[in-house]
Coordinates of C-alpha atoms in Angstrom, one line a residue:
M198 CA 30.0 -5.5 -5.1
A199 CA 30.0 -2.0 -3.7
A200 CA 26.8 -2.1 -1.6
L201 CA 28.1 -4.9 0.3
S202 CA 31.1 -3.8 1.0
L203 CA 28.8 -1.0 2.9
I204 CA 26.5 -3.6 4.3
R205 CA 29.3 -4.7 6.1
R206 CA 30.3 -1.5 8.1
L207 CA 26.7 -0.9 8.7
L208 CA 26.6 -4.4 10.5
G209 CA 30.1 -3.8 12.4
K210 CA 32.9 -6.0 13.9
H211 CA 30.8 -7.6 16.7
T212 CA 28.1 -8.8 14.9
A213 CA 27.4 -12.8 13.5
P214 CA 29.0 -13.6 9.9
L215 CA 28.0 -11.4 6.9
D216 CA 26.8 -15.3 6.2
A217 CA 25.0 -15.9 8.5
S218 CA 21.8 -14.1 7.0
P219 CA 20.5 -14.0 3.6
I220 CA 19.1 -11.1 2.7
P221 CA 22.1 -8.9 1.7
A222 CA 23.2 -11.3 -0.8
F223 CA 19.8 -11.4 -1.8
F224 CA 19.1 -7.9 -2.6
Q225 CA 22.5 -8.0 -4.4
Q226 CA 21.1 -9.9 -6.8
K227 CA 18.3 -9.1 -7.3
A228 CA 19.0 -5.6 -7.4
E229 CA 21.8 -6.8 -10.6
Q230 CA 19.5 -8.7 -11.9
Q231 CA 16.3 -5.5 -12.4
G232 CA 19.1 -3.3 -13.3
Y233 CA 18.5 -1.3 -10.0
T234 CA 21.7 1.0 -7.6
L235 CA 20.8 0.6 -4.4
S236 CA 20.7 4.0 -2.7
T237 CA 22.2 4.7 0.5
G238 CA 19.3 4.8 2.5
Q239 CA 18.1 1.1 0.7
T240 CA 22.0 -0.3 1.9
R241 CA 21.3 1.5 5.5
A242 CA 17.8 -0.7 5.5
I243 CA 19.5 -3.7 4.1
A244 CA 22.0 -3.9 7.1
A245 CA 19.2 -3.4 9.4
L246 CA 17.3 -6.0 8.2
A247 CA 20.7 -8.7 7.8
R248 CA 20.9 -7.7 11.5
E249 CA 18.1 -9.0 12.3
T250 CA 17.5 -11.5 10.3
Q251 CA 20.7 -12.5 11.8
H252 CA 19.1 -12.5 15.7
L253 CA 15.7 -14.0 15.1
L254 CA 17.6 -17.5 13.0
A255 CA 19.8 -17.7 16.3
G256 CA 17.0 -17.1 19.2
Q257 CA 17.7 -14.2 20.2
P258 CA 15.2 -11.0 20.7
A259 CA 15.2 -8.7 17.5
R260 CA 14.4 -5.1 17.5
S261 CA 10.9 -4.5 14.9
L262 CA 12.3 -1.8 12.1
Y263 CA 9.5 0.8 10.9
L264 CA 11.0 2.1 7.0
H265 CA 9.5 5.4 5.5
G266 CA 10.6 8.4 2.9
P267 CA 8.5 10.1 -0.4
V268 CA 6.4 6.6 -2.5
G269 CA 8.4 5.2 -4.8
R270 CA 11.3 5.1 -2.6
G271 CA 12.2 1.2 -3.0
K272 CA 10.5 0.8 0.7
S273 CA 7.8 -1.9 -0.5
W274 CA 10.9 -3.3 -3.0
L275 CA 12.9 -4.1 0.0
L276 CA 10.1 -4.9 2.4
D277 CA 9.2 -7.5 -0.4
G278 CA 12.2 -8.9 -1.2
F279 CA 13.0 -9.2 2.9
F280 CA 9.6 -11.2 3.0
Q281 CA 11.0 -13.7 0.3
A282 CA 14.1 -14.0 1.7
L283 CA 14.0 -14.7 5.2
P284 CA 14.3 -18.5 5.8
I285 CA 11.2 -19.0 8.2
A286 CA 8.2 -20.4 7.6
Q287 CA 6.3 -17.8 10.5
K288 CA 5.6 -15.1 8.2
Q289 CA 2.9 -12.9 7.7
R290 CA 3.2 -10.2 4.5
V291 CA 0.0 -7.4 4.9
H292 CA -1.3 -4.4 4.0
F293 CA -2.7 -1.6 6.2
H294 CA -5.7 -1.7 4.3
D295 CA -6.6 -5.2 3.9
F296 CA -4.9 -5.8 7.4
F297 CA -7.4 -3.5 8.9
A298 CA -10.3 -4.0 7.4
Q299 CA -10.0 -7.6 8.2
L300 CA -9.3 -6.7 12.1
H301 CA -12.4 -5.3 12.6
R302 CA -14.8 -7.9 11.3
D303 CA -12.7 -10.1 13.2
M304 CA -13.2 -8.2 16.8
F305 CA -17.0 -7.6 15.4
T306 CA -17.0 -11.2 15.8
H307 CA -15.7 -11.8 19.2
R308 CA -17.2 -8.5 20.7
E309 CA -18.5 -10.8 23.6
Q310 CA -14.9 -11.5 24.8
D311 CA -13.1 -9.9 27.5
D312 CA -10.3 -9.1 25.4
A313 CA -11.8 -9.4 21.0
L314 CA -8.3 -7.6 19.8
A315 CA -6.3 -10.8 21.5
V316 CA -8.3 -13.1 20.7
A317 CA -8.9 -11.8 16.9
L318 CA -4.9 -11.6 16.8
D319 CA -4.3 -14.9 18.0
E320 CA -7.1 -16.2 15.3
R321 CA -5.2 -14.3 12.3
L322 CA -1.7 -14.4 13.7
A323 CA -1.4 -18.3 15.3
D324 CA 2.5 -18.9 15.2
C325 CA 3.2 -15.7 13.5
R326 CA 7.0 -14.6 14.1
V327 CA 7.8 -11.8 11.2
L328 CA 4.9 -9.6 10.3
C329 CA 5.3 -7.3 7.1
F330 CA 2.7 -4.4 7.6
D331 CA 3.2 -2.5 4.1
E332 CA 2.2 1.3 3.2
F333 CA 0.8 2.5 7.4
H334 CA -0.3 5.3 7.8
V335 CA -3.5 6.9 10.2
H336 CA -6.0 9.5 9.1
D337 CA -8.6 8.0 11.3
I338 CA -8.6 8.8 15.0
G339 CA -11.4 5.3 16.0
D340 CA -7.8 3.2 14.3
A341 CA -5.7 5.3 16.1
M342 CA -6.6 4.2 19.0
L343 CA -6.4 0.0 18.1
I344 CA -3.2 0.6 16.5
T345 CA -1.9 1.5 20.0
R346 CA -3.7 -1.6 21.4
L347 CA -2.4 -3.4 18.2
F348 CA 1.6 -2.2 18.6
K349 CA 1.4 -3.6 22.1
A350 CA 0.0 -6.8 22.0
L351 CA 2.7 -7.8 19.2
F352 CA 5.7 -6.3 21.3
E353 CA 4.8 -8.2 24.0
R354 CA 4.0 -11.9 21.6
G355 CA 7.7 -10.8 20.2
V356 CA 6.8 -10.3 16.9
L357 CA 9.5 -8.8 14.7
V358 CA 7.5 -6.3 12.9
L359 CA 8.7 -3.9 9.7
V360 CA 6.9 -1.2 8.3
T361 CA 6.9 0.7 5.8
S362 CA 5.2 4.1 5.6
N363 CA 5.6 7.5 3.8
Y364 CA 5.6 9.4 6.6
A365 CA 7.9 9.8 9.6
P366 CA 6.3 8.4 12.7
Q367 CA 6.4 12.4 14.1
G368 CA 4.2 13.0 11.3
L369 CA 1.8 10.2 11.2
L370 CA -2.5 11.5 11.5
P371 CA -1.7 15.2 11.0
N372 CA -4.6 15.9 12.0
P373 CA -4.0 18.3 14.8
L374 CA -7.8 17.6 16.9
Y375 CA -6.1 14.0 17.3
H376 CA -2.5 14.1 16.8
E377 CA -1.4 14.8 20.0
R378 CA -3.8 11.2 20.9
F379 CA -1.9 9.6 19.2
K380 CA 1.5 10.1 21.1
P381 CA 1.6 7.1 22.8
V382 CA 1.9 5.8 19.6
I383 CA 4.6 8.1 18.1
D384 CA 6.1 7.1 21.3
L385 CA 5.8 3.5 21.1
I386 CA 7.6 3.4 17.7
D387 CA 10.0 5.4 19.0
A388 CA 11.3 3.4 22.0
R389 CA 11.1 -0.1 20.5
M390 CA 11.5 0.4 16.4
E391 CA 14.7 1.6 14.7
V392 CA 13.6 4.3 12.2
L393 CA 15.3 4.2 9.9
E394 CA 14.4 7.3 5.9
V395 CA 14.5 5.3 3.1
S396 CA 15.3 8.3 0.3
S397 CA 15.9 8.6 -3.5
P398 CA 16.8 11.4 -5.9
Q399 CA 14.8 8.8 -8.5
D400 CA 11.4 7.5 -8.0
F401 CA 11.8 3.9 -9.0
R402 CA 8.7 3.6 -10.4
S403 CA 8.8 5.8 -13.1
L404 CA 12.1 3.0 -13.8
P405 CA 10.4 0.9 -17.3
Q406 CA 12.6 -2.3 -15.4
A407 CA 9.5 -1.5 -12.3
Q408 CA 6.7 -1.6 -15.1
S409 CA 7.7 -5.3 -17.0
A410 CA 6.2 -7.8 -14.1
Q411 CA 3.1 -6.0 -13.0
R412 CA -0.8 -6.0 -14.2
F413 CA -1.6 -2.7 -12.4
T414 CA 0.8 -0.5 -15.1
S415 CA -0.3 -2.4 -18.3
G416 CA -3.2 -0.7 -17.5
Q417 CA -5.2 2.6 -19.2
Y418 CA -5.1 6.5 -18.0
V419 CA -7.6 7.9 -20.8
W420 CA -9.3 11.6 -21.3
P421 CA -11.3 12.8 -22.1
G422 CA -13.3 9.1 -22.8
T423 CA -14.7 10.7 -26.3
A424 CA -17.3 8.3 -28.0
S425 CA -14.3 7.0 -30.6
Q426 CA -11.9 6.1 -27.6
R427 CA -14.2 4.4 -25.7
A428 CA -15.6 2.6 -28.8
A429 CA -11.2 1.7 -29.6
L430 CA -10.4 0.8 -26.4
D431 CA -14.7 -1.7 -25.4
L432 CA -15.2 0.6 -22.7
P433 CA -19.1 1.7 -21.7
A434 CA -20.5 4.3 -23.1
A435 CA -20.8 7.6 -21.2
D436 CA -24.4 7.5 -20.3
C437 CA -24.2 3.8 -19.2
P438 CA -26.7 2.8 -17.1
P439 CA -26.0 1.4 -13.8
Q440 CA -27.0 -2.4 -13.1
P441 CA -26.9 -4.0 -9.6
L442 CA -24.3 -5.9 -8.2
A443 CA -24.1 -7.5 -4.8
V444 CA -20.4 -7.2 -3.4
G445 CA -20.8 -8.6 0.7
H446 CA -23.6 -8.2 2.3
R447 CA -23.9 -5.1 0.3
T448 CA -25.6 -4.0 -2.5
L449 CA -23.0 -1.7 -5.4
M450 CA -24.1 -0.5 -8.9
C451 CA -22.3 -0.6 -11.2
R452 CA -21.9 -0.2 -15.2
R453 CA -20.9 -3.8 -16.3
H454 CA -19.8 -6.8 -15.2
A455 CA -18.6 -9.8 -17.0
G456 CA -16.7 -13.2 -16.4
R457 CA -13.6 -11.5 -14.0
S458 CA -14.1 -7.4 -15.7
V459 CA -16.3 -4.6 -13.9
A460 CA -17.1 -1.4 -14.6
F461 CA -18.0 1.6 -12.3
T462 CA -18.7 5.0 -12.1
F463 CA -16.5 7.6 -10.0
N464 CA -19.6 8.3 -8.7
D465 CA -20.6 4.5 -8.0
L466 CA -17.5 3.6 -5.7
C467 CA -15.8 7.3 -4.3
E468 CA -19.0 9.4 -4.3
Q469 CA -21.0 6.7 -2.6
L470 CA -20.3 5.4 1.2
T471 CA -18.3 2.3 0.6
A472 CA -15.4 1.2 2.3
V473 CA -12.4 -0.7 1.7
M474 CA -14.2 -3.8 3.0
D475 CA -15.6 -3.2 -0.1
Y476 CA -12.9 -3.3 -2.6
L477 CA -11.4 -5.8 -0.9
L478 CA -14.3 -8.2 -2.1
L479 CA -14.7 -6.5 -5.4
C480 CA -10.8 -8.3 -5.8
Q481 CA -11.7 -11.1 -5.0
D482 CA -14.1 -11.4 -8.2
Y483 CA -12.5 -9.1 -10.6
D484 CA -8.9 -8.7 -12.5
H485 CA -9.5 -5.5 -15.2
W486 CA -11.8 -2.5 -13.7
V487 CA -13.0 0.5 -15.7
I488 CA -13.4 3.0 -13.4
D489 CA -15.1 5.8 -15.3
G490 CA -15.5 10.3 -15.1
L491 CA -12.8 11.5 -12.4
P492 CA -13.3 14.6 -12.1
Q493 CA -10.5 17.0 -11.0
L494 CA -10.2 15.7 -6.9
A495 CA -9.7 19.2 -6.3
E496 CA -12.9 19.8 -6.2
C497 CA -13.8 17.0 -4.5
P498 CA -14.7 16.4 -0.6
I499 CA -11.4 14.7 1.5
A500 CA -13.5 12.2 1.8
V501 CA -14.2 11.0 -1.7
Q502 CA -10.8 12.3 -2.6
Q503 CA -9.6 9.5 0.1
R504 CA -11.6 6.7 -0.7
F505 CA -10.3 7.6 -4.4
I506 CA -7.0 7.1 -2.7
N507 CA -8.2 3.8 -0.6
L508 CA -9.2 2.2 -3.9
V509 CA -6.4 2.8 -5.9
D510 CA -4.1 1.4 -3.4
V511 CA -6.5 -1.2 -2.6
L512 CA -5.8 -1.8 -6.8
Y513 CA -2.0 -1.4 -6.9
D514 CA -2.2 -4.0 -3.7
R515 CA -3.8 -6.6 -5.8
D516 CA -1.9 -6.0 -9.0
K517 CA -5.2 -5.7 -11.0
H518 CA -5.8 -4.2 -14.6
L519 CA -7.2 -0.9 -14.6
V520 CA -8.8 1.3 -16.6
L521 CA -9.2 5.5 -15.9
I522 CA -10.8 7.5 -17.9
G523 CA -10.9 11.2 -16.3
E524 CA -12.0 14.6 -18.0
Q525 CA -8.6 16.0 -17.5
P526 CA -5.2 15.1 -18.8
L527 CA -3.7 13.3 -15.3
D528 CA -1.6 15.7 -13.8
I529 CA -4.5 18.4 -13.1
A530 CA -7.2 16.1 -12.3
L531 CA -5.1 15.0 -9.2
G532 CA -4.7 18.3 -8.0
G533 CA -6.2 17.5 -4.4
Q534 CA -5.8 18.6 -1.3
A535 CA -5.5 14.5 0.8
I536 CA -2.5 14.1 2.0
D537 CA -1.7 10.8 0.7
L538 CA -2.1 11.8 -3.6
A539 CA 1.5 12.3 -4.2
R540 CA 1.7 8.4 -3.7
T541 CA -1.6 8.0 -6.0
A542 CA -0.1 10.6 -9.1
S543 CA 3.1 7.7 -8.3
R544 CA 1.2 4.6 -8.9
L545 CA -1.7 6.7 -11.6
G546 CA 1.4 8.0 -12.9
Q547 CA 2.9 4.7 -14.1
L548 CA -0.6 3.9 -16.8
Q549 CA 0.1 4.7 -20.1
Q550 CA -1.2 7.5 -21.7
T551 CA -4.4 7.9 -24.2
C552 CA -5.5 11.2 -24.8
P553 CA -6.9 12.8 -27.6
Q554 CA -5.3 12.4 -31.0
P555 CA -4.3 16.3 -32.8
V556 CA -6.5 17.1 -35.5
P557 CA -5.0 17.9 -39.2
D558 CA -4.5 21.0 -40.4
P559 CA -6.7 21.1 -43.2
V560 CA -5.7 21.4 -46.6
S561 CA -5.2 23.7 -48.2

């Protein structure tokens, strides 16, 4: 129970009793059940979550939290656990891509209103008291301007916001052309949120217990996609012709679809003008995905790399089964320049690897 003792010290003597918050005991039990040893960064974050939960349950103002750190260090694990343990119904757990895609649609629907954002938030959040916002990152200046308005609106409504991100606030929207225009959001985060780093020498996603309950991690990375590999795994042929597939109000090209399974090429999804909303709509209809022809990302434009990153994010967050077929070993294929590729590599690294069988030595 060393972690609980540390949490007690971090909470301090002048707070409500530790037992007033269910958070520390929940995480201690969850870590023991899953065979994890809580890192110092995780323990500090749990103490902060426990403190703000005490305030929330006591009807006192609660300070929002911003958790950042490298991929695989348990940020989403903390967010999901907090959401599960928090004993109130007025809470939402959302993913960056999903929330913003829907927010844009809602604002478009209410574009005739004087404040379309306020109307959209009234509908989307209603009586929400806690918003858990996973994998927060910003690469688009249009989203950056909307985030400024969004965060101000959330704080004015008294919503406790829990954010996880791979980036410290100062590292958001690193493009020097736009970073200064985003500084009001960074200043707002620093002023209204407690910023905590969650770090550990261990990438928790690499541990066997992290993969046992996930559909995504039962998927495969197959290279180089030989005819024999495809036949053994019942995958589409390399020259499988395209066929139209209705996705919302659009038509995309796929290679095969049947029941809850669908197959695309990398070109179909990432080299065409697809968007996150397309991937989200597809996830409503398909649980088993094949993506064929992953190239060396370093040779692709940044926009193509970013679409692939977004696609993997959506499939991972929706816990879809993925068979990804590439031309090269995965570490070589993922050698691009997009700044979020470390997260993508960590996620795809959990797939089972199917590589060429060595050719036996000839019998002399």
